[in-house]
mmCIF file of N, CA and C in Angstrom:
data_model
loop_
_atom_site.group_PDB
_atom_site.id
_atom_site.type_symbol
_atom_site.label_atom_id
_atom_site.label_comp_id
_atom_site.label_asym_id
_atom_site.label_seq_id
_atom_site.Cartn_x
_atom_site.Cartn_y
_atom_site.Cartn_z
ATOM 1 N N MET A 152 294.582 50.288 133.066
ATOM 2 C CA MET A 152 295.239 49.038 132.717
ATOM 3 C C MET A 152 294.171 48.023 132.307
ATOM 4 N N ILE A 153 294.407 47.380 131.207
ATOM 5 C CA ILE A 153 293.473 46.370 130.717
ATOM 6 C C ILE A 153 293.848 45.028 131.316
ATOM 7 N N ARG A 154 292.857 44.371 131.878
ATOM 8 C CA ARG A 154 293.097 43.050 132.464
ATOM 9 C C ARG A 154 292.417 42.012 131.581
ATOM 10 N N ILE A 155 293.132 40.939 131.339
ATOM 11 C CA ILE A 155 292.537 39.844 130.576
ATOM 12 C C ILE A 155 292.631 38.580 131.409
ATOM 13 N N SER A 156 291.667 37.739 131.212
ATOM 14 C CA SER A 156 291.649 36.496 131.976
ATOM 15 C C SER A 156 292.703 35.540 131.432
ATOM 16 N N GLU A 157 292.982 34.531 132.231
ATOM 17 C CA GLU A 157 293.960 33.519 131.822
ATOM 18 C C GLU A 157 293.495 32.806 130.558
ATOM 19 N N ASN A 158 292.180 32.538 130.468
ATOM 20 C CA ASN A 158 291.638 31.883 129.274
ATOM 21 C C ASN A 158 291.798 32.763 128.037
ATOM 22 N N GLN A 159 291.572 34.082 128.208
ATOM 23 C CA GLN A 159 291.763 34.995 127.085
ATOM 24 C C GLN A 159 293.229 35.015 126.661
ATOM 25 N N GLU A 160 294.121 34.997 127.640
ATOM 26 C CA GLU A 160 295.552 35.004 127.349
ATOM 27 C C GLU A 160 295.944 33.740 126.585
ATOM 28 N N LYS A 161 295.417 32.589 127.031
ATOM 29 C CA LYS A 161 295.704 31.334 126.331
ATOM 30 C C LYS A 161 295.135 31.370 124.921
ATOM 31 N N GLY A 162 293.948 31.949 124.776
ATOM 32 C CA GLY A 162 293.334 32.063 123.452
ATOM 33 C C GLY A 162 294.168 32.924 122.520
ATOM 34 N N LEU A 163 294.674 34.043 123.050
ATOM 35 C CA LEU A 163 295.536 34.905 122.244
ATOM 36 C C LEU A 163 296.813 34.179 121.862
ATOM 37 N N TYR A 164 297.361 33.433 122.806
ATOM 38 C CA TYR A 164 298.584 32.677 122.545
ATOM 39 C C TYR A 164 298.344 31.649 121.448
ATOM 40 N N LYS A 165 297.215 30.923 121.562
ATOM 41 C CA LYS A 165 296.890 29.913 120.545
ATOM 42 C C LYS A 165 296.664 30.573 119.190
ATOM 43 N N ASP A 166 295.961 31.711 119.177
ATOM 44 C CA ASP A 166 295.727 32.420 117.916
ATOM 45 C C ASP A 166 297.044 32.831 117.269
ATOM 46 N N ASN A 167 297.971 33.312 118.094
ATOM 47 C CA ASN A 167 299.276 33.712 117.566
ATOM 48 C C ASN A 167 300.047 32.513 117.030
ATOM 49 N N LEU A 168 299.972 31.381 117.726
ATOM 50 C CA LEU A 168 300.664 30.185 117.245
ATOM 51 C C LEU A 168 300.045 29.674 115.949
ATOM 52 N N ILE A 169 298.733 29.723 115.854
ATOM 53 C CA ILE A 169 298.062 29.297 114.625
ATOM 54 C C ILE A 169 298.485 30.201 113.471
ATOM 55 N N LYS A 170 298.533 31.500 113.730
ATOM 56 C CA LYS A 170 298.981 32.447 112.702
ATOM 57 C C LYS A 170 300.414 32.129 112.284
ATOM 58 N N GLU A 171 301.265 31.857 113.260
ATOM 59 C CA GLU A 171 302.652 31.524 112.969
ATOM 60 C C GLU A 171 302.746 30.229 112.157
ATOM 61 N N LEU A 172 301.934 29.228 112.509
ATOM 62 C CA LEU A 172 301.912 27.974 111.744
ATOM 63 C C LEU A 172 301.512 28.222 110.295
ATOM 64 N N ARG A 173 300.512 29.049 110.089
ATOM 65 C CA ARG A 173 300.079 29.353 108.721
ATOM 66 C C ARG A 173 301.189 30.045 107.939
ATOM 67 N N GLU A 174 301.898 30.967 108.602
ATOM 68 C CA GLU A 174 303.003 31.658 107.943
ATOM 69 C C GLU A 174 304.120 30.683 107.587
ATOM 70 N N ILE A 175 304.409 29.760 108.491
ATOM 71 C CA ILE A 175 305.451 28.760 108.238
ATOM 72 C C ILE A 175 305.051 27.874 107.068
ATOM 73 N N ILE A 176 303.805 27.431 107.057
ATOM 74 C CA ILE A 176 303.329 26.589 105.959
ATOM 75 C C ILE A 176 303.449 27.340 104.636
ATOM 76 N N ASN A 177 303.082 28.612 104.642
ATOM 77 C CA ASN A 177 303.173 29.421 103.433
ATOM 78 C C ASN A 177 304.620 29.522 102.948
ATOM 79 N N VAL A 178 305.541 29.740 103.870
ATOM 80 C CA VAL A 178 306.954 29.833 103.510
ATOM 81 C C VAL A 178 307.436 28.522 102.900
ATOM 82 N N TYR A 179 307.064 27.406 103.512
ATOM 83 C CA TYR A 179 307.527 26.121 103.002
ATOM 84 C C TYR A 179 306.893 25.762 101.664
ATOM 85 N N GLU A 180 305.669 26.199 101.444
ATOM 86 C CA GLU A 180 305.067 25.991 100.130
ATOM 87 C C GLU A 180 305.837 26.775 99.073
ATOM 88 N N LYS A 181 306.225 28.000 99.424
ATOM 89 C CA LYS A 181 307.029 28.800 98.499
ATOM 90 C C LYS A 181 308.387 28.147 98.256
ATOM 91 N N MET A 182 308.978 27.603 99.320
ATOM 92 C CA MET A 182 310.263 26.922 99.170
ATOM 93 C C MET A 182 310.132 25.711 98.257
ATOM 94 N N ALA A 183 309.063 24.950 98.420
ATOM 95 C CA ALA A 183 308.852 23.772 97.577
ATOM 96 C C ALA A 183 308.702 24.187 96.120
ATOM 97 N N ASN A 184 307.954 25.253 95.877
ATOM 98 C CA ASN A 184 307.802 25.750 94.510
ATOM 99 C C ASN A 184 309.145 26.201 93.947
ATOM 100 N N TYR A 185 309.933 26.876 94.773
ATOM 101 C CA TYR A 185 311.257 27.328 94.344
ATOM 102 C C TYR A 185 312.142 26.137 93.999
ATOM 103 N N LEU A 186 312.128 25.121 94.850
ATOM 104 C CA LEU A 186 312.951 23.935 94.589
ATOM 105 C C LEU A 186 312.546 23.249 93.292
ATOM 106 N N MET A 187 311.259 23.170 93.052
ATOM 107 C CA MET A 187 310.806 22.545 91.813
ATOM 108 C C MET A 187 311.229 23.384 90.607
ATOM 109 N N GLN A 188 311.168 24.711 90.735
ATOM 110 C CA GLN A 188 311.608 25.587 89.651
ATOM 111 C C GLN A 188 313.107 25.415 89.411
ATOM 112 N N GLU A 189 313.872 25.355 90.495
ATOM 113 C CA GLU A 189 315.313 25.125 90.374
ATOM 114 C C GLU A 189 315.588 23.794 89.691
ATOM 115 N N ALA A 190 314.808 22.806 90.045
ATOM 116 C CA ALA A 190 314.986 21.488 89.438
ATOM 117 C C ALA A 190 314.776 21.577 87.931
ATOM 118 N N LEU A 191 313.782 22.334 87.533
ATOM 119 C CA LEU A 191 313.527 22.484 86.100
ATOM 120 C C LEU A 191 314.646 23.261 85.420
ATOM 121 N N GLU A 192 315.069 24.362 86.057
ATOM 122 C CA GLU A 192 316.092 25.208 85.453
ATOM 123 C C GLU A 192 317.455 24.532 85.423
ATOM 124 N N GLU A 193 317.785 23.860 86.481
ATOM 125 C CA GLU A 193 319.095 23.228 86.583
ATOM 126 C C GLU A 193 319.098 21.810 86.031
ATOM 127 N N LYS A 194 317.923 21.366 85.635
ATOM 128 C CA LYS A 194 317.770 20.017 85.089
ATOM 129 C C LYS A 194 318.291 18.958 86.056
ATOM 130 N N LEU A 195 317.899 19.142 87.309
ATOM 131 C CA LEU A 195 318.214 18.116 88.290
ATOM 132 C C LEU A 195 317.466 16.849 87.896
ATOM 133 N N THR A 196 317.993 15.756 88.309
ATOM 134 C CA THR A 196 317.276 14.523 88.024
ATOM 135 C C THR A 196 315.977 14.524 88.819
ATOM 136 N N GLU A 197 315.043 13.755 88.374
ATOM 137 C CA GLU A 197 313.761 13.663 89.071
ATOM 138 C C GLU A 197 313.972 13.152 90.489
ATOM 139 N N GLU A 198 314.898 12.222 90.661
ATOM 140 C CA GLU A 198 315.172 11.684 91.995
ATOM 141 C C GLU A 198 315.697 12.773 92.921
ATOM 142 N N GLU A 199 316.589 13.634 92.431
ATOM 143 C CA GLU A 199 317.128 14.717 93.251
ATOM 144 C C GLU A 199 316.028 15.700 93.643
ATOM 145 N N ALA A 200 315.168 16.032 92.706
ATOM 146 C CA ALA A 200 314.077 16.961 92.985
ATOM 147 C C ALA A 200 313.122 16.378 94.023
ATOM 148 N N ILE A 201 312.800 15.101 93.895
ATOM 149 C CA ILE A 201 311.911 14.441 94.856
ATOM 150 C C ILE A 201 312.565 14.397 96.231
ATOM 151 N N TYR A 202 313.856 14.069 96.280
ATOM 152 C CA TYR A 202 314.580 14.008 97.549
ATOM 153 C C TYR A 202 314.545 15.367 98.247
ATOM 154 N N LEU A 203 314.848 16.440 97.513
ATOM 155 C CA LEU A 203 314.837 17.777 98.106
ATOM 156 C C LEU A 203 313.446 18.143 98.607
ATOM 157 N N SER A 204 312.441 17.824 97.838
ATOM 158 C CA SER A 204 311.069 18.124 98.225
ATOM 159 C C SER A 204 310.662 17.340 99.473
ATOM 160 N N GLU A 205 311.053 16.074 99.541
ATOM 161 C CA GLU A 205 310.728 15.251 100.712
ATOM 162 C C GLU A 205 311.419 15.776 101.960
ATOM 163 N N LYS A 206 312.679 16.186 101.840
ATOM 164 C CA LYS A 206 313.408 16.721 102.992
ATOM 165 C C LYS A 206 312.756 18.005 103.489
ATOM 166 N N GLU A 207 312.336 18.856 102.564
ATOM 167 C CA GLU A 207 311.662 20.095 102.931
ATOM 168 C C GLU A 207 310.358 19.782 103.647
ATOM 169 N N GLU A 208 309.615 18.808 103.160
ATOM 170 C CA GLU A 208 308.341 18.416 103.769
ATOM 171 C C GLU A 208 308.555 17.853 105.172
ATOM 172 N N GLU A 209 309.588 17.036 105.347
ATOM 173 C CA GLU A 209 309.895 16.480 106.668
ATOM 174 C C GLU A 209 310.206 17.599 107.659
ATOM 175 N N TYR A 210 310.984 18.570 107.221
ATOM 176 C CA TYR A 210 311.344 19.690 108.087
ATOM 177 C C TYR A 210 310.094 20.497 108.458
ATOM 178 N N ARG A 211 309.237 20.762 107.481
ATOM 179 C CA ARG A 211 308.012 21.521 107.735
ATOM 180 C C ARG A 211 307.123 20.793 108.738
ATOM 181 N N GLN A 212 306.964 19.485 108.562
ATOM 182 C CA GLN A 212 306.136 18.705 109.481
ATOM 183 C C GLN A 212 306.723 18.700 110.888
ATOM 184 N N ARG A 213 308.043 18.585 110.985
ATOM 185 C CA ARG A 213 308.690 18.582 112.293
ATOM 186 C C ARG A 213 308.451 19.911 113.008
ATOM 187 N N LYS A 214 308.570 21.020 112.282
ATOM 188 C CA LYS A 214 308.339 22.336 112.882
ATOM 189 C C LYS A 214 306.879 22.490 113.312
ATOM 190 N N GLN A 215 305.959 22.005 112.488
ATOM 191 C CA GLN A 215 304.539 22.062 112.837
ATOM 192 C C GLN A 215 304.270 21.280 114.116
ATOM 193 N N GLU A 216 304.827 20.080 114.201
ATOM 194 C CA GLU A 216 304.622 19.236 115.377
ATOM 195 C C GLU A 216 305.176 19.906 116.627
ATOM 196 N N GLU A 217 306.336 20.549 116.512
ATOM 197 C CA GLU A 217 306.920 21.239 117.659
ATOM 198 C C GLU A 217 305.999 22.351 118.142
ATOM 199 N N LEU A 218 305.459 23.130 117.212
ATOM 200 C CA LEU A 218 304.565 24.218 117.603
ATOM 201 C C LEU A 218 303.263 23.687 118.192
ATOM 202 N N LEU A 219 302.726 22.629 117.612
ATOM 203 C CA LEU A 219 301.492 22.050 118.143
ATOM 204 C C LEU A 219 301.705 21.466 119.533
ATOM 205 N N GLU A 220 302.857 20.836 119.754
ATOM 206 C CA GLU A 220 303.170 20.317 121.086
ATOM 207 C C GLU A 220 303.233 21.455 122.093
ATOM 208 N N GLU A 221 303.799 22.582 121.678
ATOM 209 C CA GLU A 221 303.887 23.732 122.571
ATOM 210 C C GLU A 221 302.496 24.265 122.901
ATOM 211 N N VAL A 222 301.610 24.301 121.908
ATOM 212 C CA VAL A 222 300.237 24.752 122.144
ATOM 213 C C VAL A 222 299.553 23.826 123.139
ATOM 214 N N LEU A 223 299.671 22.526 122.913
ATOM 215 C CA LEU A 223 299.028 21.565 123.811
ATOM 216 C C LEU A 223 299.603 21.651 125.217
ATOM 217 N N LYS A 224 300.905 21.815 125.319
ATOM 218 C CA LYS A 224 301.551 21.915 126.624
ATOM 219 C C LYS A 224 301.044 23.142 127.375
ATOM 220 N N ASN A 225 300.840 24.238 126.667
ATOM 221 C CA ASN A 225 300.382 25.467 127.305
ATOM 222 C C ASN A 225 298.900 25.437 127.645
ATOM 223 N N GLU A 226 298.146 24.538 127.022
ATOM 224 C CA GLU A 226 296.728 24.410 127.356
ATOM 225 C C GLU A 226 296.532 23.728 128.698
ATOM 226 N N LEU A 227 297.481 22.874 129.064
ATOM 227 C CA LEU A 227 297.331 22.109 130.309
ATOM 228 C C LEU A 227 297.591 22.934 131.518
#
């Protein structure tokens, strides 16, 4: 049986959360690109495209903050 210290376990947890954050950021960047492409194809107004992009950015930031809060909480 492999034993790992509590610090190693926390490090692995943080590494996994960082990896997850990067994946989430990548997904949201793809979503933003998709929305902009849709805006071009559907000829959405510039205001509609900006609104959709801002909402996506707000959601991405909120998810990032939630994950970072969880990391900080688990460090204590």
